Amino acid sequence: MAIRTLLRFGNETLVTASKPVVSFNTKMLEDLVNDLTDTMHQFNGVGIAAPQIGVPLRVIVFGFETNPRYPHAKPVPYTVLINPEIECLNNEAYEDWEGCLSLTGIRGLVTRYKNIRYRGYDLSGNLIEREVSGFHAKLLQHEVDHLNGVLFPSRIKNLKYFGFEDEMIEWRKTIGEKLD
Ligand code: NI
């Protein structure tokens, strides 16, 4: 178990699609998940994807009870999800401020699907399938984007709503109120 270095926006691995996992129940996979979990916790993340620590495999880890970076978000159960797939359930949109451990201190307003179904596998290869909405759904879309080499800035419709969090803190609140 170890805290790994996070790759930052601009690194080629972050904009490259990751490969599916083919073998479950391996030491390599277990070590990877432990490192992802430790690194996510160290940097107060709500989720993390393997390419963010330089491993181009389709593995994500997410979940939190409370999180200082997203104080209003409802808890999401700690989950290891391998080879995840997402299906949107309807066209209802969810607009929220998004951040990323690979772009520390930066936030952008992103529109995601509000209601999704996702499925994938745990470390032993058991199927996990859930229907979720809101922050949980947004989180999954963000992490699966990482596995496809997509970072949240490319999802921002209006770059006016993209920047350093501490510069935007006051006027961002007024937008947040409109969103609630
Ligand atoms: Ni991210």
Short mmCIF file of C-alpha atoms and ligand atoms in Angstrom, two decimals:
data_model
loop_
_atom_site.label_atom_id
_atom_site.label_comp_id
_atom_site.label_asym_id
_atom_site.label_seq_id
_atom_site.Cartn_x
_atom_site.Cartn_y
_atom_site.Cartn_z
CA MET A 1 0.00 0.00 0.00
CA ALA A 2 1.33 3.37 -0.93
CA ILE A 3 0.40 6.92 -1.73
CA ARG A 4 1.27 7.41 -5.38
CA THR A 5 2.12 10.53 -7.36
CA LEU A 6 -0.89 11.96 -9.19
CA LEU A 7 -0.42 12.72 -12.86
CA ARG A 8 -1.47 16.25 -13.67
CA PHE A 9 -3.48 17.83 -16.48
CA GLY A 10 -1.25 17.77 -19.57
CA ASN A 11 0.23 14.32 -18.99
CA GLU A 12 -0.25 12.09 -22.03
CA THR A 13 -1.51 9.10 -20.01
CA LEU A 14 -4.49 11.20 -18.87
CA VAL A 15 -5.63 11.72 -22.44
CA THR A 16 -5.13 8.11 -23.54
CA ALA A 17 -7.81 5.41 -23.34
CA SER A 18 -7.07 2.69 -20.75
CA LYS A 19 -7.23 -1.05 -21.38
CA PRO A 20 -9.72 -3.52 -19.86
CA VAL A 21 -8.63 -5.78 -17.01
CA VAL A 22 -8.55 -9.43 -18.14
CA SER A 23 -7.41 -11.24 -14.95
CA PHE A 24 -9.19 -10.88 -11.62
CA ASN A 25 -8.06 -11.98 -8.14
CA THR A 26 -4.45 -11.05 -8.81
CA LYS A 27 -1.88 -9.50 -6.47
CA MET A 28 -1.22 -6.81 -9.07
CA LEU A 29 -4.88 -5.78 -9.10
CA GLU A 30 -5.13 -5.85 -5.31
CA ASP A 31 -1.99 -3.69 -4.97
CA LEU A 32 -3.34 -1.26 -7.56
CA VAL A 33 -6.66 -0.89 -5.72
CA ASN A 34 -4.88 -0.37 -2.38
CA ASP A 35 -2.68 2.33 -3.91
CA LEU A 36 -5.67 4.03 -5.55
CA THR A 37 -7.56 4.00 -2.25
CA ASP A 38 -4.61 5.38 -0.26
CA THR A 39 -3.96 8.10 -2.83
CA MET A 40 -7.63 9.09 -3.05
CA HIS A 41 -7.83 9.42 0.74
CA GLN A 42 -4.54 11.31 1.02
CA PHE A 43 -5.77 14.02 -1.37
CA ASN A 44 -9.40 14.10 -0.15
CA GLY A 45 -10.72 12.70 -3.39
CA VAL A 46 -14.24 11.35 -3.86
CA GLY A 47 -13.03 9.11 -6.67
CA ILE A 48 -9.89 8.19 -8.57
CA ALA A 49 -9.08 6.37 -11.80
CA ALA A 50 -6.01 4.16 -12.41
CA PRO A 51 -4.57 6.33 -15.22
CA GLN A 52 -4.32 9.18 -12.70
CA ILE A 53 -1.47 7.26 -11.02
CA GLY A 54 0.01 6.22 -14.35
CA VAL A 55 -1.62 2.79 -14.72
CA PRO A 56 -3.60 2.60 -17.98
CA LEU A 57 -6.17 0.01 -16.82
CA ARG A 58 -9.95 0.34 -16.53
CA VAL A 59 -10.10 0.47 -12.74
CA ILE A 60 -11.78 3.13 -10.61
CA VAL A 61 -12.23 3.53 -6.86
CA PHE A 62 -14.73 5.92 -5.32
CA GLY A 63 -16.84 6.62 -2.27
CA PHE A 64 -16.98 8.78 0.87
CA GLU A 65 -19.09 9.50 3.93
CA THR A 66 -18.34 13.19 3.99
CA ASN A 67 -15.79 15.13 1.97
CA PRO A 68 -14.35 18.59 2.62
CA ARG A 69 -14.00 19.30 -1.11
CA TYR A 70 -17.71 18.55 -1.69
CA PRO A 71 -19.36 19.38 1.64
CA HIS A 72 -22.93 19.19 0.29
CA ALA A 73 -22.63 15.84 -1.47
CA LYS A 74 -24.60 12.87 -0.14
CA PRO A 75 -22.50 9.83 0.87
CA VAL A 76 -21.50 7.31 -1.79
CA PRO A 77 -20.48 3.78 -0.68
CA TYR A 78 -16.80 2.89 -1.04
CA THR A 79 -16.59 0.88 -4.25
CA VAL A 80 -13.92 -0.72 -6.43
CA LEU A 81 -15.22 -0.92 -9.99
CA ILE A 82 -13.33 -2.69 -12.77
CA ASN A 83 -14.20 -2.43 -16.47
CA PRO A 84 -17.14 -0.10 -15.71
CA GLU A 85 -19.89 0.71 -18.19
CA ILE A 86 -22.48 3.46 -17.95
CA GLU A 87 -25.92 3.76 -19.49
CA CYS A 88 -28.00 6.93 -19.16
CA LEU A 89 -31.61 6.24 -18.13
CA ASN A 90 -33.13 9.40 -19.63
CA ASN A 91 -32.07 12.81 -20.87
CA GLU A 92 -32.52 14.65 -17.58
CA ALA A 93 -29.47 16.83 -16.92
CA TYR A 94 -27.48 17.46 -13.74
CA GLU A 95 -25.34 20.58 -13.68
CA ASP A 96 -22.70 20.93 -10.97
CA TRP A 97 -19.25 22.28 -10.19
CA GLU A 98 -16.66 19.63 -10.83
CA GLY A 99 -13.07 19.24 -9.74
CA CYS A 100 -10.36 16.66 -10.26
CA LEU A 101 -7.28 15.46 -8.37
CA SER A 102 -5.32 15.98 -11.60
CA LEU A 103 -6.32 19.68 -11.69
CA THR A 104 -5.92 20.67 -8.06
CA GLY A 105 -7.66 23.88 -7.07
CA ILE A 106 -9.61 24.22 -10.30
CA ARG A 107 -13.37 23.90 -10.78
CA GLY A 108 -15.66 23.99 -13.77
CA LEU A 109 -19.40 23.88 -14.33
CA VAL A 110 -20.25 20.63 -16.11
CA THR A 111 -23.54 19.16 -17.29
CA ARG A 112 -23.94 15.40 -16.85
CA TYR A 113 -26.76 12.88 -17.07
CA LYS A 114 -28.73 12.95 -13.83
CA ASN A 115 -29.87 9.30 -13.82
CA ILE A 116 -27.68 6.42 -14.88
CA ARG A 117 -27.22 2.69 -14.51
CA TYR A 118 -23.66 1.46 -14.13
CA ARG A 119 -22.11 -1.95 -13.99
CA GLY A 120 -18.65 -3.37 -13.55
CA TYR A 121 -16.76 -5.91 -11.45
CA ASP A 122 -15.15 -6.04 -8.04
CA LEU A 123 -11.64 -7.39 -7.34
CA SER A 124 -12.90 -10.99 -7.47
CA GLY A 125 -14.81 -10.51 -10.70
CA ASN A 126 -18.28 -10.30 -9.11
CA LEU A 127 -20.77 -8.15 -11.00
CA ILE A 128 -21.79 -4.83 -9.43
CA GLU A 129 -24.82 -3.10 -10.92
CA ARG A 130 -26.55 0.04 -9.61
CA GLU A 131 -28.99 2.72 -10.65
CA VAL A 132 -27.99 6.08 -9.21
CA SER A 133 -28.66 9.78 -9.63
CA GLY A 134 -27.25 13.21 -8.86
CA PHE A 135 -23.75 13.50 -7.42
CA HIS A 136 -23.21 9.72 -7.45
CA ALA A 137 -24.11 9.61 -11.17
CA LYS A 138 -21.92 12.62 -11.92
CA LEU A 139 -18.99 11.03 -10.09
CA LEU A 140 -19.25 7.84 -12.17
CA GLN A 141 -19.40 9.77 -15.43
CA HIS A 142 -16.30 11.75 -14.40
CA GLU A 143 -14.30 8.63 -13.47
CA VAL A 144 -15.31 6.63 -16.55
CA ASP A 145 -14.32 9.64 -18.66
CA HIS A 146 -10.81 9.26 -17.18
CA LEU A 147 -10.67 5.69 -18.53
CA ASN A 148 -11.48 7.06 -21.98
CA GLY A 149 -8.79 9.75 -21.78
CA VAL A 150 -11.32 12.56 -21.21
CA LEU A 151 -10.85 15.24 -18.55
CA PHE A 152 -13.66 17.46 -17.28
CA PRO A 153 -12.49 20.72 -18.95
CA SER A 154 -13.50 19.26 -22.32
CA ARG A 155 -17.07 18.84 -20.95
CA ILE A 156 -17.43 22.51 -19.99
CA LYS A 157 -19.88 24.32 -22.25
CA ASN A 158 -18.98 27.85 -21.18
CA LEU A 159 -15.36 28.49 -20.19
CA LYS A 160 -16.52 31.49 -18.20
CA TYR A 161 -17.36 28.89 -15.57
CA PHE A 162 -13.90 27.37 -15.35
CA GLY A 163 -11.05 28.54 -13.17
CA PHE A 164 -9.25 28.52 -9.86
CA GLU A 165 -11.68 27.79 -7.08
CA ASP A 166 -10.32 30.48 -4.74
CA GLU A 167 -10.78 33.14 -7.44
CA MET A 168 -14.38 32.11 -8.06
CA ILE A 169 -15.48 31.43 -4.52
CA GLU A 170 -17.77 34.44 -4.03
CA TRP A 171 -19.61 34.68 -7.33
CA ARG A 172 -19.69 30.90 -7.69
CA LYS A 173 -21.99 30.77 -4.67
CA THR A 174 -24.67 32.69 -6.57
CA ILE A 175 -24.53 30.14 -9.39
CA GLY A 176 -24.63 27.31 -6.86
CA GLU A 177 -27.84 28.73 -5.40
CA LYS A 178 -29.45 28.80 -8.81
CA LEU A 179 -28.54 25.14 -9.28
CA ASP A 180 -30.06 23.87 -6.05
NI NI B 1 -10.77 13.36 -12.03
#
